[in-house]
PDB file of C-alpha atoms and ligand atoms in Angstrom:
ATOM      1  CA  UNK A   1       0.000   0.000   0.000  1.00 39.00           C
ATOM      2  CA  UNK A   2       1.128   3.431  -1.092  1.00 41.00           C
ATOM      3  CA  UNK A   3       0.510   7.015  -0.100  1.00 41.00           C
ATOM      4  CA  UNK A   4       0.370   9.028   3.033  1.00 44.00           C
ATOM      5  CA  UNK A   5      -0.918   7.455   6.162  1.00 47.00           C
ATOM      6  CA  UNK A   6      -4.527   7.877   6.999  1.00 49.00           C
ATOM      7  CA  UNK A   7      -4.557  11.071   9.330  1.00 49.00           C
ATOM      8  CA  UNK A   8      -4.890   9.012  13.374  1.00 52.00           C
ATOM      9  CA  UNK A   9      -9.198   9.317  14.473  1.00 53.00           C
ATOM     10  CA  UNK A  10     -10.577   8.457  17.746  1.00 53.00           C
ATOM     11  CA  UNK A  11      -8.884   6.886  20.470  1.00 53.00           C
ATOM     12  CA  UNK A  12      -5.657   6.860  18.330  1.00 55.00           C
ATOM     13  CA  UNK A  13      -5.888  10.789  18.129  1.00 54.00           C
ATOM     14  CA  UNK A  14      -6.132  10.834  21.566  1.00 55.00           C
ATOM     15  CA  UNK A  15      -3.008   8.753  22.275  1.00 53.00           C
ATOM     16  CA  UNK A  16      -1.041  10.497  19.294  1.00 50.00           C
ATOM     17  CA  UNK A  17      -1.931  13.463  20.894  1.00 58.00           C
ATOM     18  CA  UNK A  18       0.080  13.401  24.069  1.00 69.00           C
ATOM     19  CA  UNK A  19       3.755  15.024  23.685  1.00 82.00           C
ATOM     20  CA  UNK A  20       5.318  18.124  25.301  1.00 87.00           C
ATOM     21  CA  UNK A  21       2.550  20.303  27.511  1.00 86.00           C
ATOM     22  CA  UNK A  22       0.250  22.222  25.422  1.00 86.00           C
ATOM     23  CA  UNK A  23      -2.776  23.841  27.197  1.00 94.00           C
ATOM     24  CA  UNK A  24      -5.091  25.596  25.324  1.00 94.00           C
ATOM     25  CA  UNK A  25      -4.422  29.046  26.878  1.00 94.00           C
ATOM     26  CA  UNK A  26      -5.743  31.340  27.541  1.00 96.00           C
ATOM     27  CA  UNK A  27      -9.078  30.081  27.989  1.00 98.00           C
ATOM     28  CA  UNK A  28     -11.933  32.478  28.950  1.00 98.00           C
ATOM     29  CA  UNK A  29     -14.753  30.174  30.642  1.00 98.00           C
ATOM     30  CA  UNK A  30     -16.965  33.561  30.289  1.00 97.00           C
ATOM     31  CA  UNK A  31     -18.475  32.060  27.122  1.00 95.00           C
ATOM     32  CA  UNK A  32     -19.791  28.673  29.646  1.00 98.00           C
ATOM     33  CA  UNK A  33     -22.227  31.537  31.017  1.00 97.00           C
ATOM     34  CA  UNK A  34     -24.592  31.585  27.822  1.00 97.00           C
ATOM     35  CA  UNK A  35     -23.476  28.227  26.757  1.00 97.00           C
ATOM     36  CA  UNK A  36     -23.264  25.853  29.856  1.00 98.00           C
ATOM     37  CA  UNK A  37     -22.306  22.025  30.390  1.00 98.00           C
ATOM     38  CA  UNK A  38     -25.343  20.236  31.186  1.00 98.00           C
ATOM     39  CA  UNK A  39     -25.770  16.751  32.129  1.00 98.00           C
ATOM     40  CA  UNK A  40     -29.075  14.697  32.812  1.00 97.00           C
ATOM     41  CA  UNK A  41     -30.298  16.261  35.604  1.00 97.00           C
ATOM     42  CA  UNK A  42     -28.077  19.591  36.466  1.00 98.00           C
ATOM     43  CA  UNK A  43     -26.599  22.796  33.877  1.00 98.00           C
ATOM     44  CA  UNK A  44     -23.204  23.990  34.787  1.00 98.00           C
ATOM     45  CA  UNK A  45     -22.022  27.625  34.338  1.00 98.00           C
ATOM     46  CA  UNK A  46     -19.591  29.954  35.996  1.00 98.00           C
ATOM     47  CA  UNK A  47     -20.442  30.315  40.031  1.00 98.00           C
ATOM     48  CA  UNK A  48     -21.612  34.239  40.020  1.00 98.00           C
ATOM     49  CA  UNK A  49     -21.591  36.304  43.236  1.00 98.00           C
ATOM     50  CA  UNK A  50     -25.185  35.942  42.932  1.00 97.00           C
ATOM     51  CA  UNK A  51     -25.273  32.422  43.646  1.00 98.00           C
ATOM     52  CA  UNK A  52     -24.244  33.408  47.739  1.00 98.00           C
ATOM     53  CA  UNK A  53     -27.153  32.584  49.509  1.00 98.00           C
ATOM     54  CA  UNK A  54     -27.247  29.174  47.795  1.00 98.00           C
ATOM     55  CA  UNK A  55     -23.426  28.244  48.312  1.00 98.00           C
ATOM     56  CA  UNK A  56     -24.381  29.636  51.655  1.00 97.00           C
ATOM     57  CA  UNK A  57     -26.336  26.758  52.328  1.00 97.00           C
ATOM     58  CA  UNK A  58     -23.928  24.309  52.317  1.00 96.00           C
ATOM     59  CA  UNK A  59     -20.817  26.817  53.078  1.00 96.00           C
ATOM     60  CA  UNK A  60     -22.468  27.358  56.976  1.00 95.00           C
ATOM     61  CA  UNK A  61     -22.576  23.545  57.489  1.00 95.00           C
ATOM     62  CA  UNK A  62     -19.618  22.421  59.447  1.00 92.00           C
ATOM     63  CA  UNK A  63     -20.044  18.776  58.002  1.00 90.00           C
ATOM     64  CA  UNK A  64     -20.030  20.423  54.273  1.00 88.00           C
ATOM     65  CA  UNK A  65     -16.450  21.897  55.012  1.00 90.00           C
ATOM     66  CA  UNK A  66     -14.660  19.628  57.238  1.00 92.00           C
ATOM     67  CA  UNK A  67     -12.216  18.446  54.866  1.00 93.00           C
ATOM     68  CA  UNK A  68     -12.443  21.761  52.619  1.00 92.00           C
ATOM     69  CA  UNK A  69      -9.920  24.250  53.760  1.00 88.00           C
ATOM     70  CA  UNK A  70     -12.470  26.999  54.362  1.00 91.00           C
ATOM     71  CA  UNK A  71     -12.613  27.803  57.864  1.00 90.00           C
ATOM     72  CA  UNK A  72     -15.909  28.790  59.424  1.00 89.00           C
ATOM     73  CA  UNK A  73     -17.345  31.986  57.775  1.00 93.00           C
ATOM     74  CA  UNK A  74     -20.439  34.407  58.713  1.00 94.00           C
ATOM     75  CA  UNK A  75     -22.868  35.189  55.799  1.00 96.00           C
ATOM     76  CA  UNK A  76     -21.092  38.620  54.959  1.00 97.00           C
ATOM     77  CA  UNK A  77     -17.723  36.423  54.795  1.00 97.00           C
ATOM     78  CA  UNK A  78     -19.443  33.784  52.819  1.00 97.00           C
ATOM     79  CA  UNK A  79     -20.877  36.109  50.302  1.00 98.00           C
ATOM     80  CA  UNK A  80     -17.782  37.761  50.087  1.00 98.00           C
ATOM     81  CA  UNK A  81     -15.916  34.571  49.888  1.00 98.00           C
ATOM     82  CA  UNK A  82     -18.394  33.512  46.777  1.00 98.00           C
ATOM     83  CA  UNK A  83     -17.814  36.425  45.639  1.00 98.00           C
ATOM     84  CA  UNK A  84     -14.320  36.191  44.950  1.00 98.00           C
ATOM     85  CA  UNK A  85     -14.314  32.624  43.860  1.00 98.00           C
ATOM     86  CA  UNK A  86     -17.050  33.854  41.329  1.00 98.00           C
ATOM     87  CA  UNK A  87     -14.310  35.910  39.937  1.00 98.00           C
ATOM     88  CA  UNK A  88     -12.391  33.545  38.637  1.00 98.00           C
ATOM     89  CA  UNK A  89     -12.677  33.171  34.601  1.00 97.00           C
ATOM     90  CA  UNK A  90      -9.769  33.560  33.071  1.00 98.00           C
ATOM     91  CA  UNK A  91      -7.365  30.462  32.832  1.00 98.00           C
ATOM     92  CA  UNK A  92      -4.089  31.597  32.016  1.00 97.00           C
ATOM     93  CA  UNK A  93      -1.727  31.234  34.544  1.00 97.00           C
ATOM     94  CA  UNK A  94      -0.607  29.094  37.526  1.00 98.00           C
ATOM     95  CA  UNK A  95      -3.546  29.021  40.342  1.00 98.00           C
ATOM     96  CA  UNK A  96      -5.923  30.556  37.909  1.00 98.00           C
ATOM     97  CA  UNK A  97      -9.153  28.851  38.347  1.00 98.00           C
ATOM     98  CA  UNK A  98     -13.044  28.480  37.772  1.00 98.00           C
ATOM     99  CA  UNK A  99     -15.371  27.208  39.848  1.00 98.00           C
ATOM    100  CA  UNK A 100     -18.970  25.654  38.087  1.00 98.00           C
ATOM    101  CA  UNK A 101     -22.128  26.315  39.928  1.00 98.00           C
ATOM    102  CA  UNK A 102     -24.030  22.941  39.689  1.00 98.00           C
ATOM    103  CA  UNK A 103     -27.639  24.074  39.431  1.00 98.00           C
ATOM    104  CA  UNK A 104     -30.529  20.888  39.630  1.00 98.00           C
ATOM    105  CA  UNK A 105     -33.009  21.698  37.514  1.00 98.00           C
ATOM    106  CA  UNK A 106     -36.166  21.945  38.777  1.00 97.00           C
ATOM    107  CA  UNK A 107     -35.612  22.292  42.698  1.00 98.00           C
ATOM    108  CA  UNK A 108     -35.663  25.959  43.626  1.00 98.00           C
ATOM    109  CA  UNK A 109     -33.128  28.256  45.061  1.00 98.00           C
ATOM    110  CA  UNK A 110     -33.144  29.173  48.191  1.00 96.00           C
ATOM    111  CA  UNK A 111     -33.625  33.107  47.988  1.00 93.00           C
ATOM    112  CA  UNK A 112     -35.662  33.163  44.511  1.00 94.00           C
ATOM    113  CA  UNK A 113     -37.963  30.313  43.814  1.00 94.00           C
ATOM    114  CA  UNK A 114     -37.412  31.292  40.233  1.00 95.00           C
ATOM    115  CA  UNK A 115     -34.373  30.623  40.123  1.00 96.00           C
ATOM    116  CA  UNK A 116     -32.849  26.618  40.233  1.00 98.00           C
ATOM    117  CA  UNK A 117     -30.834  25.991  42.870  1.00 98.00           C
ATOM    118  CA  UNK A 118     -27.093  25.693  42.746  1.00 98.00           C
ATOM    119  CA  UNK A 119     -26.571  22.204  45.351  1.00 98.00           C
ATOM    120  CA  UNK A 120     -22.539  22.652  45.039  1.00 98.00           C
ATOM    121  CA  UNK A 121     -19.629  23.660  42.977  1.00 98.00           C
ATOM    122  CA  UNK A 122     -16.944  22.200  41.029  1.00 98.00           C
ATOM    123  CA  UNK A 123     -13.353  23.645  40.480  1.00 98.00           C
ATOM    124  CA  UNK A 124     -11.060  23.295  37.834  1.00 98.00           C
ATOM    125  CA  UNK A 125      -7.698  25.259  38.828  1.00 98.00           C
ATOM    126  CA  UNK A 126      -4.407  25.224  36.781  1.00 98.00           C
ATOM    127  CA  UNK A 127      -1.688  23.560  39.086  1.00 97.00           C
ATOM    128  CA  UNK A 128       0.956  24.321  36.533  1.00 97.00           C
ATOM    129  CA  UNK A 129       1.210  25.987  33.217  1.00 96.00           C
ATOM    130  CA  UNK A 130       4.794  24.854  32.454  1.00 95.00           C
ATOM    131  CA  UNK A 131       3.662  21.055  32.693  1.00 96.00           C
ATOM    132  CA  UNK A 132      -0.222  21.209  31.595  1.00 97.00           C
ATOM    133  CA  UNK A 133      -1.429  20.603  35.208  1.00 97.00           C
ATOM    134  CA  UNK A 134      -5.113  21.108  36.169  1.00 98.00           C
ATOM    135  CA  UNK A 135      -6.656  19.731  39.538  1.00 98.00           C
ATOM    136  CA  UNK A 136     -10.000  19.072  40.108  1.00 98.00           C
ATOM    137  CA  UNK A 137     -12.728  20.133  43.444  1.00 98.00           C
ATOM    138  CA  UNK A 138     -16.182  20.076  44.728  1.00 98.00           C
ATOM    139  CA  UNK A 139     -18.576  20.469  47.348  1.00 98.00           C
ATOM    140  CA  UNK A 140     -21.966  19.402  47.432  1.00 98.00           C
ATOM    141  CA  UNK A 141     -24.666  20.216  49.472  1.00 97.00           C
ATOM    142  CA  UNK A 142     -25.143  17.252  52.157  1.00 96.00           C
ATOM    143  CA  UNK A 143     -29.195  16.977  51.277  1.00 97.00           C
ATOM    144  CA  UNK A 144     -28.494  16.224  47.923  1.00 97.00           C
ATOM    145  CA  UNK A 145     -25.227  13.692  48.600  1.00 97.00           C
ATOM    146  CA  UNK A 146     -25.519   9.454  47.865  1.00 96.00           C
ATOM    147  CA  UNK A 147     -27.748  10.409  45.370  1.00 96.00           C
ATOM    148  CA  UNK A 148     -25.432  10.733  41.712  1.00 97.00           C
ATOM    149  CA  UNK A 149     -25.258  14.354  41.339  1.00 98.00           C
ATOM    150  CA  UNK A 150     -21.102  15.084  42.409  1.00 98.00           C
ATOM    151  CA  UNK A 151     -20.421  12.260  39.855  1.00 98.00           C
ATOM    152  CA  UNK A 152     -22.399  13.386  37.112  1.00 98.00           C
ATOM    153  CA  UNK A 153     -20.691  16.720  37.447  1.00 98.00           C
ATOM    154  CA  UNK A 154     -17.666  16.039  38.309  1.00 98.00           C
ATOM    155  CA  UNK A 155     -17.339  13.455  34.665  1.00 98.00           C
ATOM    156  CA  UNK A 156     -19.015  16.758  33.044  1.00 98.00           C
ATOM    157  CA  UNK A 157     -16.247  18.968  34.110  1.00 98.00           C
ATOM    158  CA  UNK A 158     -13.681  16.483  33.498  1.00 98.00           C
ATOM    159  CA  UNK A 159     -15.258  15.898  29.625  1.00 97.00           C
ATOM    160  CA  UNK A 160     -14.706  19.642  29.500  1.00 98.00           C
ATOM    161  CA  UNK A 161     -11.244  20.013  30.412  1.00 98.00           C
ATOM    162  CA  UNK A 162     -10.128  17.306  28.909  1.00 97.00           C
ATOM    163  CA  UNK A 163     -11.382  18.277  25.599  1.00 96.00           C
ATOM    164  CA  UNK A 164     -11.333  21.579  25.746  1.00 97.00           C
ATOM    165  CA  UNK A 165      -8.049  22.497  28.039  1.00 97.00           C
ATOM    166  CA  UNK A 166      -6.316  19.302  26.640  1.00 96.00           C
ATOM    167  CA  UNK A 167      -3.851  18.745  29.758  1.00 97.00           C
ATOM    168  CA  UNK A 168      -2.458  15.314  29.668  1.00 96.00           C
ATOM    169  CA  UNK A 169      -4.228  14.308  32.799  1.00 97.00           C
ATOM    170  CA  UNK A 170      -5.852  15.423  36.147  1.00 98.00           C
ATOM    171  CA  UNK A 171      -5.394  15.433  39.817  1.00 98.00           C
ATOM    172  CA  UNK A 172      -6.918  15.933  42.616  1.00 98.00           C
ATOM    173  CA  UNK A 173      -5.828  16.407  46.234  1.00 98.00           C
ATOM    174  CA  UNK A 174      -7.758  15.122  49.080  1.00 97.00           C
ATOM    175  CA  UNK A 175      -7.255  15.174  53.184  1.00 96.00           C
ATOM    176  CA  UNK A 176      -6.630  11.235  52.867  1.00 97.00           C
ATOM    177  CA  UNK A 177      -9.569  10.690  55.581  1.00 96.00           C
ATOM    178  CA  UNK A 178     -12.153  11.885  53.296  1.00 97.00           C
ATOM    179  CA  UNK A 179     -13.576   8.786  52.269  1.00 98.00           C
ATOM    180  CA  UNK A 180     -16.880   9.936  50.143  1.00 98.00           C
ATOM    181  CA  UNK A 181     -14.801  12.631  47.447  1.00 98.00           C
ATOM    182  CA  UNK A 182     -11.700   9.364  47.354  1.00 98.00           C
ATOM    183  CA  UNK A 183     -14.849   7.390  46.066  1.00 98.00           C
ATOM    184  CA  UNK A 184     -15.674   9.771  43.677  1.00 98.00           C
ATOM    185  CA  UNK A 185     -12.181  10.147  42.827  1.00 98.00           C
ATOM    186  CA  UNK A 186     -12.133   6.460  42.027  1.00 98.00           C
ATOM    187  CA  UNK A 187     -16.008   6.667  39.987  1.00 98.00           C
ATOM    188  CA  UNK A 188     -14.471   9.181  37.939  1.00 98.00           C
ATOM    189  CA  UNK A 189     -11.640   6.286  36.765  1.00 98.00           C
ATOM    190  CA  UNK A 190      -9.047   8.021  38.643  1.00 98.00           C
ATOM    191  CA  UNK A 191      -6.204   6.284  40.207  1.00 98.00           C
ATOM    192  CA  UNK A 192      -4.919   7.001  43.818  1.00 98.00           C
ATOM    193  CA  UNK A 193      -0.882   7.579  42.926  1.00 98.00           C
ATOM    194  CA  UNK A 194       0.138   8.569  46.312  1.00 98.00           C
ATOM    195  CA  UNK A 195      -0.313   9.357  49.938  1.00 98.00           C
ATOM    196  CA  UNK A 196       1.357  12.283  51.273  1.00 98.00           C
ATOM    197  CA  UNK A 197       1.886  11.947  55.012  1.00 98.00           C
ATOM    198  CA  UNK A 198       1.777  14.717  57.250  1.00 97.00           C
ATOM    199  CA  UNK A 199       1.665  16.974  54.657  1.00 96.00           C
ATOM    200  CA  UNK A 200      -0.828  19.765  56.698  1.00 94.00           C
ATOM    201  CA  UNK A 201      -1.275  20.877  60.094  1.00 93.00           C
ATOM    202  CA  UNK A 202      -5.341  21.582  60.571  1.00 88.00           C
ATOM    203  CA  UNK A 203      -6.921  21.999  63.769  1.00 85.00           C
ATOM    204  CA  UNK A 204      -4.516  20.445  66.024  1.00 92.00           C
ATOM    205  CA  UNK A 205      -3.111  17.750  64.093  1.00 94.00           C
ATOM    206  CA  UNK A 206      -0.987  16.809  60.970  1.00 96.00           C
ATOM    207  CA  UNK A 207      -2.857  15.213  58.119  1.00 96.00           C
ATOM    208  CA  UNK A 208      -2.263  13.197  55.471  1.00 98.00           C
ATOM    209  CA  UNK A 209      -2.884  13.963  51.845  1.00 98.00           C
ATOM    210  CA  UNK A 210      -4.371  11.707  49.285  1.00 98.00           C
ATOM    211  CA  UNK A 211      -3.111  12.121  45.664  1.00 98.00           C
ATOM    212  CA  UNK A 212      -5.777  11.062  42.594  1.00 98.00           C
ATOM    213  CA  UNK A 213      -4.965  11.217  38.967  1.00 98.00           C
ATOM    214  CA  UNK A 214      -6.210  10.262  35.543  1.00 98.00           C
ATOM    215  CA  UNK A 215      -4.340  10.481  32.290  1.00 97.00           C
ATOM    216  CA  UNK A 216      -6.026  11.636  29.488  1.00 96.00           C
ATOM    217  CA  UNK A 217      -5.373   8.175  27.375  1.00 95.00           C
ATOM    218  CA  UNK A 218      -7.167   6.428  30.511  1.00 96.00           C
ATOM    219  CA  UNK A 219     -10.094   8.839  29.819  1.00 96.00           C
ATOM    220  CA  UNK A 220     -10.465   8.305  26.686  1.00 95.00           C
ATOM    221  CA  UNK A 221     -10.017   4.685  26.815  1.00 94.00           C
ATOM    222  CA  UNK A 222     -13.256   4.404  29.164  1.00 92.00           C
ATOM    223  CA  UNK A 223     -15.133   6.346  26.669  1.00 84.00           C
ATOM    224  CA  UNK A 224     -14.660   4.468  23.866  1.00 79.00           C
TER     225      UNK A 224
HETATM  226  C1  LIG B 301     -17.197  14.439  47.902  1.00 74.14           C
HETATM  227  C2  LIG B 301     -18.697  14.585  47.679  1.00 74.14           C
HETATM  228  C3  LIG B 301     -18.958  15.641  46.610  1.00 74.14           C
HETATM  229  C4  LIG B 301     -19.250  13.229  47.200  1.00 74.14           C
HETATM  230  O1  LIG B 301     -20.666  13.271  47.157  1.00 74.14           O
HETATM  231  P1  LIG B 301     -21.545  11.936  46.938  1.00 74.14           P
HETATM  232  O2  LIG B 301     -22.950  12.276  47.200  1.00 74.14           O
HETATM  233  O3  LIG B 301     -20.939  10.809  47.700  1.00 74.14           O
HETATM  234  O4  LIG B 301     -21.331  11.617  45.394  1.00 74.14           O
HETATM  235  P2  LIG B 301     -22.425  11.400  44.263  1.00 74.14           P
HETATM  236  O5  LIG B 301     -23.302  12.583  44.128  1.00 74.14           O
HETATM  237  O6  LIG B 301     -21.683  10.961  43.058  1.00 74.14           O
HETATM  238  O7  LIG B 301     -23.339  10.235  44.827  1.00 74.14           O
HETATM  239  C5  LIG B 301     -22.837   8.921  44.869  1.00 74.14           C
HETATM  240  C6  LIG B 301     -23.686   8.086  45.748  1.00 74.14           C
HETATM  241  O8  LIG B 301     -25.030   8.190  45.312  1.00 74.14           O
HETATM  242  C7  LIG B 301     -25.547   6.875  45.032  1.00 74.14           C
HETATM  243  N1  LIG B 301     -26.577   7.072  44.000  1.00 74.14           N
HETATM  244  C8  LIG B 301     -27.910   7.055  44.257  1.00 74.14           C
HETATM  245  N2  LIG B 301     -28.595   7.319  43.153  1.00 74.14           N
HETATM  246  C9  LIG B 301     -27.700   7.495  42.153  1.00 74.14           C
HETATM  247  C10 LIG B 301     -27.813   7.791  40.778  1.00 74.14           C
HETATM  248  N3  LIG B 301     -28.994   7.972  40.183  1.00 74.14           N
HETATM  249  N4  LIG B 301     -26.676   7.933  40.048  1.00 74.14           N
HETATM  250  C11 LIG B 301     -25.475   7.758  40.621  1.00 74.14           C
HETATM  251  N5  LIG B 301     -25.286   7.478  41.947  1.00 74.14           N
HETATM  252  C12 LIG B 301     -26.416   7.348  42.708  1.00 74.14           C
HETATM  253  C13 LIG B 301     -24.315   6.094  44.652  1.00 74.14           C
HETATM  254  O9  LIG B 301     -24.514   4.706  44.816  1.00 74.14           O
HETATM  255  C14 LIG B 301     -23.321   6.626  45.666  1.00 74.14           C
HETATM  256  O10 LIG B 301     -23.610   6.080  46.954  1.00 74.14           O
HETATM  257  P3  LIG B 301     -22.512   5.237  47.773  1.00 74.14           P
HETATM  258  O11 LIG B 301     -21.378   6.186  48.025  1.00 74.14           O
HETATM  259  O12 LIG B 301     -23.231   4.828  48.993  1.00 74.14           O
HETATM  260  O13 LIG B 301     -22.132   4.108  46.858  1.00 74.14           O
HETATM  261  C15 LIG B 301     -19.416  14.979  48.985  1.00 74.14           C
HETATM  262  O14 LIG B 301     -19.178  14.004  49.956  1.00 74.14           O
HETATM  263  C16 LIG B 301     -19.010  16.340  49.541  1.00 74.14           C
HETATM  264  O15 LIG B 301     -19.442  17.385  49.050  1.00 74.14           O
HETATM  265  N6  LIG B 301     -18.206  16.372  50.620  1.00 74.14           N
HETATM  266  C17 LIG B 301     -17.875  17.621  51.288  1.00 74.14           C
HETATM  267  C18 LIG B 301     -16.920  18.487  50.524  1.00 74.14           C
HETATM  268  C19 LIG B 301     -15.588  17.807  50.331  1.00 74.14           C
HETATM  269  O16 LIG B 301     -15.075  17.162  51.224  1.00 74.14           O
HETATM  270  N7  LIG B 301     -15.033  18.007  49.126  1.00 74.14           N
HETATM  271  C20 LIG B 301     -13.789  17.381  48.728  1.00 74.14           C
HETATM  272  C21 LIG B 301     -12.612  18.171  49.105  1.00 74.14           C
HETATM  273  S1  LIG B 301     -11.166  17.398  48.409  1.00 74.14           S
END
């Protein structure tokens, strides 16, 4: 057979892909506010400061944040806190992020019943620019937990920066006692790669950290 080898298509692309770091940067997730992810049952957009009294919800609970490292905030911290995490659009740099309001549809928020509710956020933030890092987060609110939703946004998000940021894998760090977010590490096909011990001092006592990870092959691979 002659000619010029047929150009690589689905997994294969994927695979041929992978070579020196290559984010797509700058990315400006302003666009995901008119033109969200959406899954079965929940749209994902850009948290807004408007989304407070919601994110308050789960923000107040001290169950919600025990392994987040958000210490305990009044409402006009909270909001403020939102407020600032809201901010975040532009992925360009390291420790630029953006955080995804996960709204159910149909259950209303808490301040505007004509509003849906936003039941917990999901972070992507950029670990490292020189090596294509990104590292993945979320909270979600304890009412609506053991019932799908963190997992069905959590794959959405993933989808997303895998095909649209196009790092070569993701990560996520976890305290290492957090049992319920290393189980949706390991629904999401991640791998745990290591355990960091000692690696923070929080209220009183060193913890260990938890280390998750997925290559973008591996991703792909489970798609297929
Ligand atoms: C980590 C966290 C998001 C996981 O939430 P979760 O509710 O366990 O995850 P999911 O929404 O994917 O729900 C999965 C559970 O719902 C069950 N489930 C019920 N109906 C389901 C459905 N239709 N689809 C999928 N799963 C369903 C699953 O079996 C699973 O239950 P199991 O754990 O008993 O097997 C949540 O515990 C959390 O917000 N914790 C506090 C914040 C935190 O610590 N964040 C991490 C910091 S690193």
């Amino acid at each position: 057979m002659t000619g010029a080898a047929a150009p690589a298509s689905g997994r294969d692309a994927v695979v041929a892909s992978d070579g020196p770091p290559a984010l797509r940067f700058p990315y400006d997730a302003s666009a995901l506010t008119d033109a969200p992810l959406r899954t079965e049952r929940l749209v994902l957009r850009p948290l807004e400061a408007s989304d407070a009294p919601d994110v308050f919800e789960y923000q107040r609970l001290a169950e919600g944040i025990r392994y987040l490292p958000w210490p305990e905030r009044d409402r006009v911290e909270a909001y403020e806190h939102t407020a600032k995490r809201a901010a975040g659009r532009l992925l360009a740099g390291d420790g630029d992020f953006v955080v995804f309001a996960a709204i159910l549809l149909g259950e209303p928020s808490i301040d505007d019943a004509a509003r849906d509710r936003v039941i917990g956020d999901f972070m992507v933030r950029v670990s490292s620019v020189q090596h294509a890092q990104l590292e993945l987060g979320w909270v979600l609110h304890p009412d609506f937990q053991g019932r799908g939703p963190a997992r069905e946004a959590a794959g959405a998000v993933m989808d997303f920066a895998f095909e649209t940021l196009r790092p070569p894998r993701l990560q996520a760090f976890l305290d290492a006692r957090n049992a319920a977010s290393a189980a949706l590490c390991e629904r999401l096909g991640m791998r745990r790669e290591a355990t960091i011990l000692e690696e923070e001092y929080h209220d009183g006592e060193w913890t260990d950290t938890a280390v998750y990870g997925v290559l973008r092959r591996e991703w792909a691979a489970a798609r297929c």
